[in-house]
PDB file of C-alpha atoms in Angstrom:
ATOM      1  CA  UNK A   1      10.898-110.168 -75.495  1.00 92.00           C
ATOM      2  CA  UNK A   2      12.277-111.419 -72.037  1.00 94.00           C
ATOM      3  CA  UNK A   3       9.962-109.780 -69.128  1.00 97.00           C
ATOM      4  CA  UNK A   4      10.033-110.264 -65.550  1.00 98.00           C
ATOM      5  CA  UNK A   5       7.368-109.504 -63.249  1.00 98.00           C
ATOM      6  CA  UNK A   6       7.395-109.377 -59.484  1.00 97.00           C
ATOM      7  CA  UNK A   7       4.760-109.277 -57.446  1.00 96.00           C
ATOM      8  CA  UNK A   8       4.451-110.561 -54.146  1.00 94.00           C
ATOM      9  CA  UNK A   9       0.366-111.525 -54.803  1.00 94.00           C
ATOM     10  CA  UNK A  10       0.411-115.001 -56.816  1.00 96.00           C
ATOM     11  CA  UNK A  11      -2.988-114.050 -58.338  1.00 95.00           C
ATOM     12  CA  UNK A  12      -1.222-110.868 -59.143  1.00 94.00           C
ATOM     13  CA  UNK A  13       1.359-112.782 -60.990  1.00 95.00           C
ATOM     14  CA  UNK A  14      -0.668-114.830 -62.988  1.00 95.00           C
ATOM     15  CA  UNK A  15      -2.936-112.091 -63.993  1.00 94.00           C
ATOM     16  CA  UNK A  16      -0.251-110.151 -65.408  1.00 95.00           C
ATOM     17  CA  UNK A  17       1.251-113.121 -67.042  1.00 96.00           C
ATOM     18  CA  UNK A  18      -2.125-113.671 -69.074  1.00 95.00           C
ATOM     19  CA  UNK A  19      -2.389-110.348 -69.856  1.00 94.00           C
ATOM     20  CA  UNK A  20       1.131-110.385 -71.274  1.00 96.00           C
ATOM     21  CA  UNK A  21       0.455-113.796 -73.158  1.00 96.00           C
ATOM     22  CA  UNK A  22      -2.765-112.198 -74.991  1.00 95.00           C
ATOM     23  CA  UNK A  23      -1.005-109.440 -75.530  1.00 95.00           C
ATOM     24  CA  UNK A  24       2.152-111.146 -77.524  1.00 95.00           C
ATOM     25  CA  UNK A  25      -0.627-113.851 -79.305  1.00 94.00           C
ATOM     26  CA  UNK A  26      -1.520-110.280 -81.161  1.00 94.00           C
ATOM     27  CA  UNK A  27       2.394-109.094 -81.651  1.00 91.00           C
ATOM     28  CA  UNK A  28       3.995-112.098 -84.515  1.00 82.00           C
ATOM     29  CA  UNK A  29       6.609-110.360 -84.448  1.00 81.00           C
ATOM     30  CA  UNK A  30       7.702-110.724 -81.047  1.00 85.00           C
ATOM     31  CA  UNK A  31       8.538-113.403 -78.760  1.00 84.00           C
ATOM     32  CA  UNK A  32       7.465-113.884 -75.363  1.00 91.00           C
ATOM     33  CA  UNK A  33       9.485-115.300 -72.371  1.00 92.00           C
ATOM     34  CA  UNK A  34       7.840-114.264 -68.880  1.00 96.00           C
ATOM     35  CA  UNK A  35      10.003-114.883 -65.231  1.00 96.00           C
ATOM     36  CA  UNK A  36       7.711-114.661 -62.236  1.00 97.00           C
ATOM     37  CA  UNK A  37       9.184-112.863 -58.602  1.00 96.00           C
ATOM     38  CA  UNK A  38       7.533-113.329 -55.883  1.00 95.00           C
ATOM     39  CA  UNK A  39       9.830-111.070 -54.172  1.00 95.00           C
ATOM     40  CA  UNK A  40      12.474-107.902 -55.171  1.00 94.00           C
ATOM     41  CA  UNK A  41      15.200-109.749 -53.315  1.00 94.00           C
ATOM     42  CA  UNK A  42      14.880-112.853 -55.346  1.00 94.00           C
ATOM     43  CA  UNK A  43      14.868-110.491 -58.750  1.00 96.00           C
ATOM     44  CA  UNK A  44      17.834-108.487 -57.780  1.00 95.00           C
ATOM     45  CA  UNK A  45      20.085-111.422 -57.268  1.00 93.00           C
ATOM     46  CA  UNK A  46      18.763-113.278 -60.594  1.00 91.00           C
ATOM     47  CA  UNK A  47      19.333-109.663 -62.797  1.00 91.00           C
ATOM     48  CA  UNK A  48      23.160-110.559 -63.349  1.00 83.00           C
ATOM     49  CA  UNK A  49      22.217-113.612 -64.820  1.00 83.00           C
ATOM     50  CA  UNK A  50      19.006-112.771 -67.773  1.00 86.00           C
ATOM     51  CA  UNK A  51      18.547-110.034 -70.086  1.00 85.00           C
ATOM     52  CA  UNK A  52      15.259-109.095 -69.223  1.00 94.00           C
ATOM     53  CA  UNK A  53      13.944-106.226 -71.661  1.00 96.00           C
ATOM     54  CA  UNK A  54      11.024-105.000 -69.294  1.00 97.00           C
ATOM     55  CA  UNK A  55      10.757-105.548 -65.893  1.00 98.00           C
ATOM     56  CA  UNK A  56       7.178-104.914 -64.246  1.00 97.00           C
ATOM     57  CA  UNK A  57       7.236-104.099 -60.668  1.00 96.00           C
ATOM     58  CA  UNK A  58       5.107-103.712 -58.057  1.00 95.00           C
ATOM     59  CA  UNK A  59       5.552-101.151 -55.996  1.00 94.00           C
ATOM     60  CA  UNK A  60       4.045-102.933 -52.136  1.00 90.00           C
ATOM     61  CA  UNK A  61       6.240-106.319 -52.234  1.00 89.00           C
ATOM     62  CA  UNK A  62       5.678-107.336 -48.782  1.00 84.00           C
ATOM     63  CA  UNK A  63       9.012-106.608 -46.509  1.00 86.00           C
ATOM     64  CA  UNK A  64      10.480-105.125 -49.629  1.00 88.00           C
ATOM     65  CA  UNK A  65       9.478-101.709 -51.561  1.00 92.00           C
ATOM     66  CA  UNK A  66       9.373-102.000 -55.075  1.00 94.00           C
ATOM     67  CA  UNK A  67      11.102 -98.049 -55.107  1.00 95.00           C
ATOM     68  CA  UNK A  68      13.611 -99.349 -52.929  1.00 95.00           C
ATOM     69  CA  UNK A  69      14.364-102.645 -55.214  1.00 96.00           C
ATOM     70  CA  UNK A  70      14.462-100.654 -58.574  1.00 96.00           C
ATOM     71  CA  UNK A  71      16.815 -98.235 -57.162  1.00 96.00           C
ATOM     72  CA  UNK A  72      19.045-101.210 -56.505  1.00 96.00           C
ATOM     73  CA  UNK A  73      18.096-102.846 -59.744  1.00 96.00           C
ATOM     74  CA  UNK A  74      19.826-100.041 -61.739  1.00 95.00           C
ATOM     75  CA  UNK A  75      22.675 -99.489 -59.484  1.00 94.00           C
ATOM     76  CA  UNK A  76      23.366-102.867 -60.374  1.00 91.00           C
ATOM     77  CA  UNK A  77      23.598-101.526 -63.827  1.00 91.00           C
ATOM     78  CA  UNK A  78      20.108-102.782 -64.934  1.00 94.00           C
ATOM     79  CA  UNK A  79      19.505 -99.913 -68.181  1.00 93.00           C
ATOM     80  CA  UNK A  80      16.184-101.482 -69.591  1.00 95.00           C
ATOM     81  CA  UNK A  81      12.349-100.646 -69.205  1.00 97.00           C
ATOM     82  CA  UNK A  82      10.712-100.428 -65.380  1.00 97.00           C
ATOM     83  CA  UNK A  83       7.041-100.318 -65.571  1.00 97.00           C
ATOM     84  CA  UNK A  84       4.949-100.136 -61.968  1.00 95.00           C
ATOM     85  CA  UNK A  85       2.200-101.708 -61.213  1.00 92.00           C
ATOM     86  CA  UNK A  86       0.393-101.032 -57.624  1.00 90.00           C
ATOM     87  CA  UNK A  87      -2.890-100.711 -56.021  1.00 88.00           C
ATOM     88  CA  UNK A  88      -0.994 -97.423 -55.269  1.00 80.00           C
ATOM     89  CA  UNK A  89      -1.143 -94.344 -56.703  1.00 84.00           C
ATOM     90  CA  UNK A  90       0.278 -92.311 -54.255  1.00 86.00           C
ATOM     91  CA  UNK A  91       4.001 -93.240 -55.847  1.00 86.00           C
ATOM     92  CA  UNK A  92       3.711 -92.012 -59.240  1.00 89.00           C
ATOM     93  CA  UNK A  93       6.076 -89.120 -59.021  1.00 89.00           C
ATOM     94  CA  UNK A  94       8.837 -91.451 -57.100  1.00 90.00           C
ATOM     95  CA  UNK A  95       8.957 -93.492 -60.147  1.00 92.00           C
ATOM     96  CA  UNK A  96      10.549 -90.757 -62.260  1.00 90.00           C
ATOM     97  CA  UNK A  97      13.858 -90.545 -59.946  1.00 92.00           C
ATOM     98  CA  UNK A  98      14.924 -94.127 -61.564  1.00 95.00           C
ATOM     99  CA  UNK A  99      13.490 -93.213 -64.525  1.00 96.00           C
ATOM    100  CA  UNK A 100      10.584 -95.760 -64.954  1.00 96.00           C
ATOM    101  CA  UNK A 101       8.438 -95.959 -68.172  1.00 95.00           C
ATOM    102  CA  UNK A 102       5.377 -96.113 -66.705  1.00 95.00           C
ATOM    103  CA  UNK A 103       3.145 -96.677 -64.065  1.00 94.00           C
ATOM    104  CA  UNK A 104       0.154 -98.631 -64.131  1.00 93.00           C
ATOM    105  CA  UNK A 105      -2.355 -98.591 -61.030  1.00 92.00           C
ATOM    106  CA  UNK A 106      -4.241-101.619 -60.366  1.00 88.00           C
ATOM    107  CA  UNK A 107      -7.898-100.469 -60.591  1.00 81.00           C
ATOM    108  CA  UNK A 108     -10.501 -99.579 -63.465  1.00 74.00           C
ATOM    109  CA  UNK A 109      -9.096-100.787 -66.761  1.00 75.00           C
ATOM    110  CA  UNK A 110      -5.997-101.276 -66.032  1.00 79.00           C
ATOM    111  CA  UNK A 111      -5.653-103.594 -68.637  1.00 82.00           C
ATOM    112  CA  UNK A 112      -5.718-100.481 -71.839  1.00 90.00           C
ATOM    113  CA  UNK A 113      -3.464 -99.061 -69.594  1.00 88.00           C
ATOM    114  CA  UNK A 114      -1.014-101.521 -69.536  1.00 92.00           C
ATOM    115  CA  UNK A 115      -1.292-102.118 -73.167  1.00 93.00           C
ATOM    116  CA  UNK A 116      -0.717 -98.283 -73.491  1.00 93.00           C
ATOM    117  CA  UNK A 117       2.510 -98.572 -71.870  1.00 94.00           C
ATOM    118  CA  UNK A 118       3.886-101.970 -73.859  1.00 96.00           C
ATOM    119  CA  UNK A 119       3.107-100.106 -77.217  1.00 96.00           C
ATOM    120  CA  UNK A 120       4.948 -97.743 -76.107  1.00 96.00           C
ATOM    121  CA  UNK A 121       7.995 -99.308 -75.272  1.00 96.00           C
ATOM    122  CA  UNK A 122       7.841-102.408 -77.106  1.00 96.00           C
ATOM    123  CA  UNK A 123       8.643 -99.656 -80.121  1.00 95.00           C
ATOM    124  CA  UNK A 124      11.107 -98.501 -78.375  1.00 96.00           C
ATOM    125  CA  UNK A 125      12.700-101.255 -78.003  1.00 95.00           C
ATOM    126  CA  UNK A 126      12.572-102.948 -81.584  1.00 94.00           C
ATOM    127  CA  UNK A 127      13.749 -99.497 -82.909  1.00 93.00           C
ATOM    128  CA  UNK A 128      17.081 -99.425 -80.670  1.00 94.00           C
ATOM    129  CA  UNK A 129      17.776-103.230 -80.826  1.00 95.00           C
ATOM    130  CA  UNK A 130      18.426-106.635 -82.658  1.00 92.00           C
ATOM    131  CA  UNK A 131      16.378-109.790 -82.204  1.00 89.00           C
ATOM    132  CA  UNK A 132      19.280-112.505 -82.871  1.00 89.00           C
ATOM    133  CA  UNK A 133      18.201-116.255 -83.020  1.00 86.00           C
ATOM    134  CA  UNK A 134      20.982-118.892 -82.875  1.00 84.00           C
ATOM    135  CA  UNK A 135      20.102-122.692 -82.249  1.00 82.00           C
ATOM    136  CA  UNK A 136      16.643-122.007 -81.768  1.00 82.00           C
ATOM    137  CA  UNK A 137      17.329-119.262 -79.230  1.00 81.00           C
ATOM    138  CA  UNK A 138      16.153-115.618 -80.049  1.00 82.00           C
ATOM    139  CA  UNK A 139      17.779-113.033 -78.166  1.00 87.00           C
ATOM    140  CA  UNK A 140      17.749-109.492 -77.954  1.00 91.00           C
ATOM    141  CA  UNK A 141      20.723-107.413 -78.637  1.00 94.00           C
ATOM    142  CA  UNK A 142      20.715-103.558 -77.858  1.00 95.00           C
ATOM    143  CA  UNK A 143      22.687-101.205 -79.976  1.00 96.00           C
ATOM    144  CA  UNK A 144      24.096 -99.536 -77.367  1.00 95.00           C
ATOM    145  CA  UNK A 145      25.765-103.032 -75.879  1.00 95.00           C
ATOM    146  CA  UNK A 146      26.982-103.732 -79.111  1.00 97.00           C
ATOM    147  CA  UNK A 147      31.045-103.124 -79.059  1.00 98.00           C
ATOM    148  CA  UNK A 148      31.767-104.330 -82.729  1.00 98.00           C
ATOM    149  CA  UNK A 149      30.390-107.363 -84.897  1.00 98.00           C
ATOM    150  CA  UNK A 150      32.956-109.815 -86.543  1.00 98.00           C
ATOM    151  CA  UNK A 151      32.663-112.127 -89.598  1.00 97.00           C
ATOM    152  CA  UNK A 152      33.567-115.643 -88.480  1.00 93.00           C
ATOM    153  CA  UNK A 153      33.283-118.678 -90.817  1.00 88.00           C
ATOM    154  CA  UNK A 154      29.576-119.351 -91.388  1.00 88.00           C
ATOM    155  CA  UNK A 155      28.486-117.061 -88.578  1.00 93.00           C
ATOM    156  CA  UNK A 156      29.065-113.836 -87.061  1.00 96.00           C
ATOM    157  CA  UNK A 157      29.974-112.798 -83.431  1.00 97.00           C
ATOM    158  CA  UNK A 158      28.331-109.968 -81.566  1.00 97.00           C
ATOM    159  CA  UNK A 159      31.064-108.707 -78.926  1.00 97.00           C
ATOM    160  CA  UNK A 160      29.226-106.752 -76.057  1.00 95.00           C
ATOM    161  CA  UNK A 161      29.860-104.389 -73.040  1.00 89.00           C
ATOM    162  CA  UNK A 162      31.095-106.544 -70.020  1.00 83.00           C
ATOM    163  CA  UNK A 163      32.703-109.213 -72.440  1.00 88.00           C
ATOM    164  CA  UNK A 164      28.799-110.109 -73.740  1.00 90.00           C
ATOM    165  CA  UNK A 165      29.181-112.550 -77.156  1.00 94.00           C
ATOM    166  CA  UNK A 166      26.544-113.689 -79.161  1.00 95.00           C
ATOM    167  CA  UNK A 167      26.389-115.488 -82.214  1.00 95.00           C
ATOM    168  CA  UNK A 168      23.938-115.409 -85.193  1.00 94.00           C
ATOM    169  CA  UNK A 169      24.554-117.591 -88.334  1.00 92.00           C
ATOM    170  CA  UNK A 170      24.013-113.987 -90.809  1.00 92.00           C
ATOM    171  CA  UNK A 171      26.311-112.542 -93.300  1.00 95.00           C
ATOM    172  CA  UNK A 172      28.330-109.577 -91.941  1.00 96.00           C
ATOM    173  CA  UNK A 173      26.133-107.289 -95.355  1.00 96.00           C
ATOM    174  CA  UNK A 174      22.844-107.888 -93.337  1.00 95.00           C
ATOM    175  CA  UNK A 175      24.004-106.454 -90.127  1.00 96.00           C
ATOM    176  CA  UNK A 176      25.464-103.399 -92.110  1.00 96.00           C
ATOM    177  CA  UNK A 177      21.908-102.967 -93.802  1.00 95.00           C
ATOM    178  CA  UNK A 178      20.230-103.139 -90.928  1.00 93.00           C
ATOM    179  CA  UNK A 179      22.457-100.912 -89.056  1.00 95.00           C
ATOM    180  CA  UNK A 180      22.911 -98.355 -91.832  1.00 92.00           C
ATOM    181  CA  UNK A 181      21.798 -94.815 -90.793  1.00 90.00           C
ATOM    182  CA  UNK A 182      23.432 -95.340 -87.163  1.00 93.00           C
ATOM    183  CA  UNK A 183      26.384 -95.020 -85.547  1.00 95.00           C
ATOM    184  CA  UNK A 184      28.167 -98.279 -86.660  1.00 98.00           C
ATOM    185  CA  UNK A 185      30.651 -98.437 -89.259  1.00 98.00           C
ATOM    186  CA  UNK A 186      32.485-101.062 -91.461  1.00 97.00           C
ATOM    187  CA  UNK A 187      35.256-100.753 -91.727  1.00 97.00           C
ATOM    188  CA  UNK A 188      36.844-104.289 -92.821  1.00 97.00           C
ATOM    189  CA  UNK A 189      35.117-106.790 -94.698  1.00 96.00           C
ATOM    190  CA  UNK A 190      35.056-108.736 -91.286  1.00 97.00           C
ATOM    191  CA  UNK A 191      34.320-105.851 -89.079  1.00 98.00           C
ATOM    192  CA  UNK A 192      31.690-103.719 -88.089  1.00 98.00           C
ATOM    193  CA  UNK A 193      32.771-101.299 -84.796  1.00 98.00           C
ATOM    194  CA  UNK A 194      30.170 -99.112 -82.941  1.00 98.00           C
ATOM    195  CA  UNK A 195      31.925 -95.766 -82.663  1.00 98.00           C
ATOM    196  CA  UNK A 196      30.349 -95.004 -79.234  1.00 97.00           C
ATOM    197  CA  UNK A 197      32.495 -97.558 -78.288  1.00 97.00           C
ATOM    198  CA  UNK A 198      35.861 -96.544 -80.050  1.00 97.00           C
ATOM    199  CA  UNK A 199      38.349 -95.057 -77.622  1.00 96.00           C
ATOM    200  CA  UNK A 200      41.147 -93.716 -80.234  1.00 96.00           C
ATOM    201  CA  UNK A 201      41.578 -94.836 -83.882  1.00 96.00           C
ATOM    202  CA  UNK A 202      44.911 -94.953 -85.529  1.00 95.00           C
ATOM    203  CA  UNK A 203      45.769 -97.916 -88.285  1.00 95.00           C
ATOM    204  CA  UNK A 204      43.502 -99.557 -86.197  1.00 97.00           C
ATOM    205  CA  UNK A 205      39.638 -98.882 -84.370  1.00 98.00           C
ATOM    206  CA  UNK A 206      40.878 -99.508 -80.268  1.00 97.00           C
ATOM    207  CA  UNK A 207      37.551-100.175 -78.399  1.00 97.00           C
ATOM    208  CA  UNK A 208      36.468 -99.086 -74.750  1.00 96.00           C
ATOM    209  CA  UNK A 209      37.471-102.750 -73.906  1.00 96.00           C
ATOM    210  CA  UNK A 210      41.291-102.097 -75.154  1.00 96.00           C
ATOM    211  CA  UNK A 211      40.257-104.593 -77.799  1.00 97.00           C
ATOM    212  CA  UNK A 212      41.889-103.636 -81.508  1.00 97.00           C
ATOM    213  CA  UNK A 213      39.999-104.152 -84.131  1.00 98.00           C
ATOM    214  CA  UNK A 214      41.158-103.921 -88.168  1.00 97.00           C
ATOM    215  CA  UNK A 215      40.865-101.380 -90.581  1.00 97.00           C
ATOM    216  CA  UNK A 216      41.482-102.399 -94.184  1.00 96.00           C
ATOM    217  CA  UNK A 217      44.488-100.774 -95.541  1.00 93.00           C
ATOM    218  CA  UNK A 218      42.778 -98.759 -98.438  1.00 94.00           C
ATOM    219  CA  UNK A 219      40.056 -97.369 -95.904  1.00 95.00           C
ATOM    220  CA  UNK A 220      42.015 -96.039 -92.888  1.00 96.00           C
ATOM    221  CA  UNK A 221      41.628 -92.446 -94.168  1.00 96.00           C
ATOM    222  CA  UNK A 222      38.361 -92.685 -94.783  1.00 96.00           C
ATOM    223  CA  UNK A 223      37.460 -94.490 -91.469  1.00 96.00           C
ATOM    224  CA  UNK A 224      39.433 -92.042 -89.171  1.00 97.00           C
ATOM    225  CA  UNK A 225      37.150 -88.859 -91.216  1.00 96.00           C
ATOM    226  CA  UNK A 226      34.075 -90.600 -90.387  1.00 96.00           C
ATOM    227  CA  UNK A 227      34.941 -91.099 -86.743  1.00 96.00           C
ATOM    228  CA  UNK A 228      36.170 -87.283 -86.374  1.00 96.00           C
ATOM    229  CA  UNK A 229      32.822 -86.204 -88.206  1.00 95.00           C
ATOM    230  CA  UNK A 230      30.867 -88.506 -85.212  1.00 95.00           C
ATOM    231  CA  UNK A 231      33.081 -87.483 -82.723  1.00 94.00           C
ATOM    232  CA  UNK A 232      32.394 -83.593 -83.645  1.00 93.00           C
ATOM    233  CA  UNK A 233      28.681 -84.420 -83.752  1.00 86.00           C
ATOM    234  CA  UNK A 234      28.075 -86.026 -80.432  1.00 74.00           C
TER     235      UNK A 234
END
């Protein structure tokens, strides 16, 4: 689980760090990586570059306003988890119009609270995503990124939204089981596709990214029905 926190207060920081550690210690089966801000500025032009899962923001940075900095944060296209934190409390309705997760005031036990709101979306989270290690490096992988997944040799390749790869050394049969019940489909015996990502289907699956990806020859009719039947649903 990759989590940022900014706060312009260095005890702040480190605080919130601990808290995070002790929490994790308890969670084996999650993986902690914290990034400490000091300032919104400094996090906004870093986002482009990590995948954080959870950013925790407080809401008086200094020359900056933490309202101000998420508002940027997701026109920059960042879709993940926003908790506040503040000495604050007077902001707690703000945080709805870029759709926070929580907010956490810094007083009383603060610490439940912020346990509260990492159950919360920490299940969230694990239910809508994959945790891919490759070379010693987990990393998350959100089903709604995902484009399609592609058998390669002794691995597979996870082809994202915004030309995202990822690789995993796992058979193409896990990823099916574990994404069986959703809205992914195979539909070659090197191909899984994401139909929220499918533009048109014909002999073959094209994807939002123009990308074509194969069906097998015996299973075109019965690939094209199961896209019309999503299609109809959503």
């Amino acid at each position: 689980m990759e989590i940022a926190i900014c706060d312009d207060n260095p005890i702040d920081r480190e605080l919130m760090s601990e808290m995070l550690k002790i929490y994790f210690d308890a969670h084996e089966n999650m993986v902690l990586y914290t990034s400490l801000y000091s300032s919104g500025q400094e996090l906004i032009e870093n986002i482009e570059e990590r995948n954080f899962d959870i950013i925790i923001l407080d809401v008086l940075l200094g020359n900056d306003h933490g309202m101000d900095v998420a508002k940027k944060l997701r026109k920059n296209g960042y879709k993940r988890e926003i908790i506040f934190w503040s000495i604050a409390d007077e902001h707690v309705f703000d945080a709805f119009a870029v759709d926070a997760a929580d907010y956490v005031v810094k007083k009383g036990n603060f610490g439940g609270r912020t346990n509260f709101a990492l159950d919360k979306i920490c299940n969230k989270i694990l239910s809508n995503s994959l945790a891919i290690t490759y070379r010693n490096i987990v990393t998350r992988v959100y089903f709604d990124e995902i484009e399609y997944i592609e058998s390669s040799n002794t691995k597979c390749i996870i082809h994202c939204s915004r030309g995202k790869e990822y690789f995993a050394y796992r058979k193409l049969d896990e990823f099916e089981r574990q994404l069986s019940g959703r809205h992914f489909l195979r539909c070659h015996r090197s191909y899984i596709v994401n139909m929220e990502k499918v533009k048109s289907v014909g002999s073959s699956f094209t994807m939002e990214s123009g990308v074509q990806v194969a069906i097998k020859r015996d299973g075109i009719k019965i690939a094209k029905e199961t896209y019309t039947k999503f299609v109809n649903k959503t």
